[in-house]
């Protein structure tokens, strides 16, 4: 999933309408509607909100999936649980990224690049503040999803993440 410039993006509106001198000095490129928001621009969006231009990088996956599936003896249940986990990472995570807001009406999709999401894991990067919010949102959504979809051994199904905050040039 790619963050694309659009006229509803708060940073785009700020640059175009308010002509902020301090942000314009940081911004070196030309914003073109429909084009990919590059790493530097993701970091500048974070700077616009927080004063710090960093990129967050996250790898998340389900903990101890092998142990969980060892406890499932029925083949139909195995397939059902496997499909539910895949659905969370391919459908639910995309829904959050595409449609939900954080902070001051900022869309996740304007600030985060999903490198991959499927199976039982995902990898994404973007504006550091958006990434922190998104990671928390995914964890909470995953807990709710597991609680509502799984029967029985759901307490053993958790998700964890590794997070880096780096300079956009890295």
mmCIF file of C-alpha atoms in Angstrom:
data_model
loop_
_atom_site.group_PDB
_atom_site.id
_atom_site.type_symbol
_atom_site.label_atom_id
_atom_site.label_comp_id
_atom_site.label_asym_id
_atom_site.label_seq_id
_atom_site.Cartn_x
_atom_site.Cartn_y
_atom_site.Cartn_z
ATOM 1 C CA UNK A 1 0.000 0.000 0.000
ATOM 2 C CA UNK A 2 1.448 3.326 -1.081
ATOM 3 C CA UNK A 3 0.945 6.799 0.356
ATOM 4 C CA UNK A 4 -0.056 9.075 -2.528
ATOM 5 C CA UNK A 5 -0.338 12.872 -2.617
ATOM 6 C CA UNK A 6 -3.949 14.069 -2.720
ATOM 7 C CA UNK A 7 -5.615 17.415 -2.114
ATOM 8 C CA UNK A 8 -7.090 16.271 1.223
ATOM 9 C CA UNK A 9 -3.659 15.568 2.740
ATOM 10 C CA UNK A 10 -3.140 18.006 5.648
ATOM 11 C CA UNK A 11 0.528 18.576 4.847
ATOM 12 C CA UNK A 12 -0.262 19.220 1.191
ATOM 13 C CA UNK A 13 -2.973 21.720 2.179
ATOM 14 C CA UNK A 14 -0.604 23.425 4.611
ATOM 15 C CA UNK A 15 2.145 23.789 2.020
ATOM 16 C CA UNK A 16 -0.159 24.956 -0.761
ATOM 17 C CA UNK A 17 -2.588 27.158 1.196
ATOM 18 C CA UNK A 18 -0.526 28.589 4.046
ATOM 19 C CA UNK A 19 2.782 28.731 2.190
ATOM 20 C CA UNK A 20 4.666 27.996 5.428
ATOM 21 C CA UNK A 21 8.182 29.390 4.992
ATOM 22 C CA UNK A 22 9.863 27.117 7.531
ATOM 23 C CA UNK A 23 8.363 23.939 6.044
ATOM 24 C CA UNK A 24 8.892 25.106 2.477
ATOM 25 C CA UNK A 25 12.592 25.581 3.235
ATOM 26 C CA UNK A 26 12.798 21.937 4.366
ATOM 27 C CA UNK A 27 10.821 20.643 1.437
ATOM 28 C CA UNK A 28 13.026 20.274 -1.639
ATOM 29 C CA UNK A 29 10.797 18.557 -4.185
ATOM 30 C CA UNK A 30 7.618 19.342 -6.028
ATOM 31 C CA UNK A 31 4.397 17.824 -4.767
ATOM 32 C CA UNK A 32 2.397 16.283 -7.608
ATOM 33 C CA UNK A 33 -1.081 15.007 -6.936
ATOM 34 C CA UNK A 34 -1.301 11.255 -7.475
ATOM 35 C CA UNK A 35 2.456 10.723 -6.998
ATOM 36 C CA UNK A 36 4.105 8.649 -4.273
ATOM 37 C CA UNK A 37 4.924 10.458 -1.019
ATOM 38 C CA UNK A 38 8.668 9.842 -0.649
ATOM 39 C CA UNK A 39 10.550 9.013 2.590
ATOM 40 C CA UNK A 40 11.793 12.579 3.101
ATOM 41 C CA UNK A 41 8.244 13.855 2.725
ATOM 42 C CA UNK A 42 6.898 11.280 5.165
ATOM 43 C CA UNK A 43 9.462 12.543 7.677
ATOM 44 C CA UNK A 44 8.555 16.178 6.927
ATOM 45 C CA UNK A 45 4.908 15.411 7.609
ATOM 46 C CA UNK A 46 5.991 14.182 11.059
ATOM 47 C CA UNK A 47 8.044 17.361 11.485
ATOM 48 C CA UNK A 48 4.967 19.423 10.579
ATOM 49 C CA UNK A 49 3.066 17.731 13.436
ATOM 50 C CA UNK A 50 5.796 17.119 16.016
ATOM 51 C CA UNK A 51 8.892 19.166 15.183
ATOM 52 C CA UNK A 52 10.933 15.988 14.508
ATOM 53 C CA UNK A 53 11.574 14.595 11.021
ATOM 54 C CA UNK A 54 12.125 10.867 11.557
ATOM 55 C CA UNK A 55 10.937 7.647 9.950
ATOM 56 C CA UNK A 56 9.500 4.762 11.955
ATOM 57 C CA UNK A 57 10.067 1.193 10.740
ATOM 58 C CA UNK A 58 8.006 -1.699 12.161
ATOM 59 C CA UNK A 59 7.927 -5.473 11.750
ATOM 60 C CA UNK A 60 4.987 -7.176 13.502
ATOM 61 C CA UNK A 61 4.055 -10.820 13.708
ATOM 62 C CA UNK A 62 1.902 -13.233 15.641
ATOM 63 C CA UNK A 63 3.703 -14.850 18.570
ATOM 64 C CA UNK A 64 4.023 -18.626 18.929
ATOM 65 C CA UNK A 65 1.820 -19.507 15.958
ATOM 66 C CA UNK A 66 3.429 -22.937 15.758
ATOM 67 C CA UNK A 67 2.520 -23.688 19.376
ATOM 68 C CA UNK A 68 -1.039 -22.553 18.784
ATOM 69 C CA UNK A 69 -1.478 -24.688 15.678
ATOM 70 C CA UNK A 70 0.029 -27.711 17.456
ATOM 71 C CA UNK A 71 -2.890 -27.458 19.887
ATOM 72 C CA UNK A 72 -5.456 -27.561 17.042
ATOM 73 C CA UNK A 73 -6.181 -31.211 16.260
ATOM 74 C CA UNK A 74 -9.029 -30.792 13.780
ATOM 75 C CA UNK A 75 -8.029 -30.029 10.163
ATOM 76 C CA UNK A 76 -11.120 -27.874 9.546
ATOM 77 C CA UNK A 77 -10.389 -25.805 12.672
ATOM 78 C CA UNK A 78 -6.760 -25.484 11.597
ATOM 79 C CA UNK A 79 -7.821 -24.078 8.218
ATOM 80 C CA UNK A 80 -10.402 -21.787 9.813
ATOM 81 C CA UNK A 81 -7.898 -20.280 12.273
ATOM 82 C CA UNK A 82 -5.230 -19.975 9.591
ATOM 83 C CA UNK A 83 -7.677 -18.152 7.295
ATOM 84 C CA UNK A 84 -8.757 -15.835 10.118
ATOM 85 C CA UNK A 85 -5.150 -14.793 10.805
ATOM 86 C CA UNK A 86 -4.510 -14.236 7.085
ATOM 87 C CA UNK A 87 -7.719 -12.179 6.839
ATOM 88 C CA UNK A 88 -6.639 -9.922 9.678
ATOM 89 C CA UNK A 89 -3.317 -9.105 8.010
ATOM 90 C CA UNK A 90 -4.685 -8.788 4.490
ATOM 91 C CA UNK A 91 -8.105 -7.192 5.054
ATOM 92 C CA UNK A 92 -8.405 -5.701 8.534
ATOM 93 C CA UNK A 93 -4.969 -4.076 8.562
ATOM 94 C CA UNK A 94 -5.614 -2.552 5.127
ATOM 95 C CA UNK A 95 -8.987 -1.222 6.306
ATOM 96 C CA UNK A 96 -7.311 0.577 9.226
ATOM 97 C CA UNK A 97 -4.584 1.965 6.945
ATOM 98 C CA UNK A 98 -7.028 3.096 4.267
ATOM 99 C CA UNK A 99 -9.812 4.694 6.281
ATOM 100 C CA UNK A 100 -8.768 5.601 9.805
ATOM 101 C CA UNK A 101 -7.386 8.766 11.309
ATOM 102 C CA UNK A 102 -4.924 9.588 14.063
ATOM 103 C CA UNK A 103 -3.926 12.842 15.714
ATOM 104 C CA UNK A 104 -5.331 15.929 14.013
ATOM 105 C CA UNK A 105 -7.414 14.184 11.320
ATOM 106 C CA UNK A 106 -4.355 12.700 9.655
ATOM 107 C CA UNK A 107 -4.946 9.540 7.640
ATOM 108 C CA UNK A 108 -2.604 6.603 8.179
ATOM 109 C CA UNK A 109 -2.513 6.088 4.394
ATOM 110 C CA UNK A 110 -0.960 9.563 3.947
ATOM 111 C CA UNK A 111 1.873 8.764 6.339
ATOM 112 C CA UNK A 112 2.638 5.047 6.103
ATOM 113 C CA UNK A 113 3.978 2.748 3.399
ATOM 114 C CA UNK A 114 3.009 -0.901 3.891
ATOM 115 C CA UNK A 115 5.839 -2.996 2.479
ATOM 116 C CA UNK A 116 3.994 -6.279 3.066
ATOM 117 C CA UNK A 117 1.082 -7.584 5.070
ATOM 118 C CA UNK A 118 -0.214 -11.128 4.958
ATOM 119 C CA UNK A 119 0.043 -14.537 6.526
ATOM 120 C CA UNK A 120 0.772 -13.763 10.168
ATOM 121 C CA UNK A 121 2.974 -10.673 9.852
ATOM 122 C CA UNK A 122 3.485 -7.243 8.349
ATOM 123 C CA UNK A 123 6.241 -4.719 7.692
ATOM 124 C CA UNK A 124 5.652 -0.995 7.247
ATOM 125 C CA UNK A 125 7.379 2.348 7.580
ATOM 126 C CA UNK A 126 6.478 6.008 7.548
ATOM 127 C CA UNK A 127 6.298 9.186 9.554
ATOM 128 C CA UNK A 128 7.477 8.138 13.019
ATOM 129 C CA UNK A 129 4.460 9.489 14.915
ATOM 130 C CA UNK A 130 1.985 7.860 12.522
ATOM 131 C CA UNK A 131 3.851 4.555 12.784
ATOM 132 C CA UNK A 132 3.622 4.597 16.585
ATOM 133 C CA UNK A 133 -0.125 5.275 16.451
ATOM 134 C CA UNK A 134 -0.639 2.668 13.715
ATOM 135 C CA UNK A 135 1.301 -0.005 15.614
ATOM 136 C CA UNK A 136 -0.834 0.582 18.708
ATOM 137 C CA UNK A 137 -4.014 0.581 16.611
ATOM 138 C CA UNK A 138 -3.057 -2.735 14.978
ATOM 139 C CA UNK A 139 -2.267 -4.341 18.334
ATOM 140 C CA UNK A 140 -5.630 -3.298 19.796
ATOM 141 C CA UNK A 141 -7.506 -4.324 16.642
ATOM 142 C CA UNK A 142 -5.748 -7.694 16.696
ATOM 143 C CA UNK A 143 -6.742 -8.301 20.339
ATOM 144 C CA UNK A 144 -10.364 -7.442 19.540
ATOM 145 C CA UNK A 145 -10.303 -9.562 16.386
ATOM 146 C CA UNK A 146 -8.933 -12.600 18.206
ATOM 147 C CA UNK A 147 -11.457 -12.180 21.013
ATOM 148 C CA UNK A 148 -14.376 -11.973 18.597
ATOM 149 C CA UNK A 149 -13.304 -14.664 16.083
ATOM 150 C CA UNK A 150 -11.467 -17.363 18.029
ATOM 151 C CA UNK A 151 -12.992 -19.898 20.385
ATOM 152 C CA UNK A 152 -11.063 -21.605 23.145
ATOM 153 C CA UNK A 153 -7.281 -21.224 23.051
ATOM 154 C CA UNK A 154 -7.246 -17.518 22.103
ATOM 155 C CA UNK A 155 -5.261 -16.405 25.160
ATOM 156 C CA UNK A 156 -2.101 -17.825 23.597
ATOM 157 C CA UNK A 157 -2.459 -15.732 20.434
ATOM 158 C CA UNK A 158 -0.653 -12.407 20.763
ATOM 159 C CA UNK A 159 1.177 -10.036 18.469
ATOM 160 C CA UNK A 160 4.528 -8.326 18.943
ATOM 161 C CA UNK A 161 6.515 -5.693 17.098
ATOM 162 C CA UNK A 162 10.060 -4.535 16.531
ATOM 163 C CA UNK A 163 10.375 -0.780 16.002
ATOM 164 C CA UNK A 164 13.160 1.492 14.777
ATOM 165 C CA UNK A 165 13.087 5.275 14.524
ATOM 166 C CA UNK A 166 15.656 6.536 12.038
ATOM 167 C CA UNK A 167 16.669 9.521 9.948
ATOM 168 C CA UNK A 168 14.961 9.538 6.544
ATOM 169 C CA UNK A 169 18.377 9.391 4.823
ATOM 170 C CA UNK A 170 19.150 6.060 6.518
#
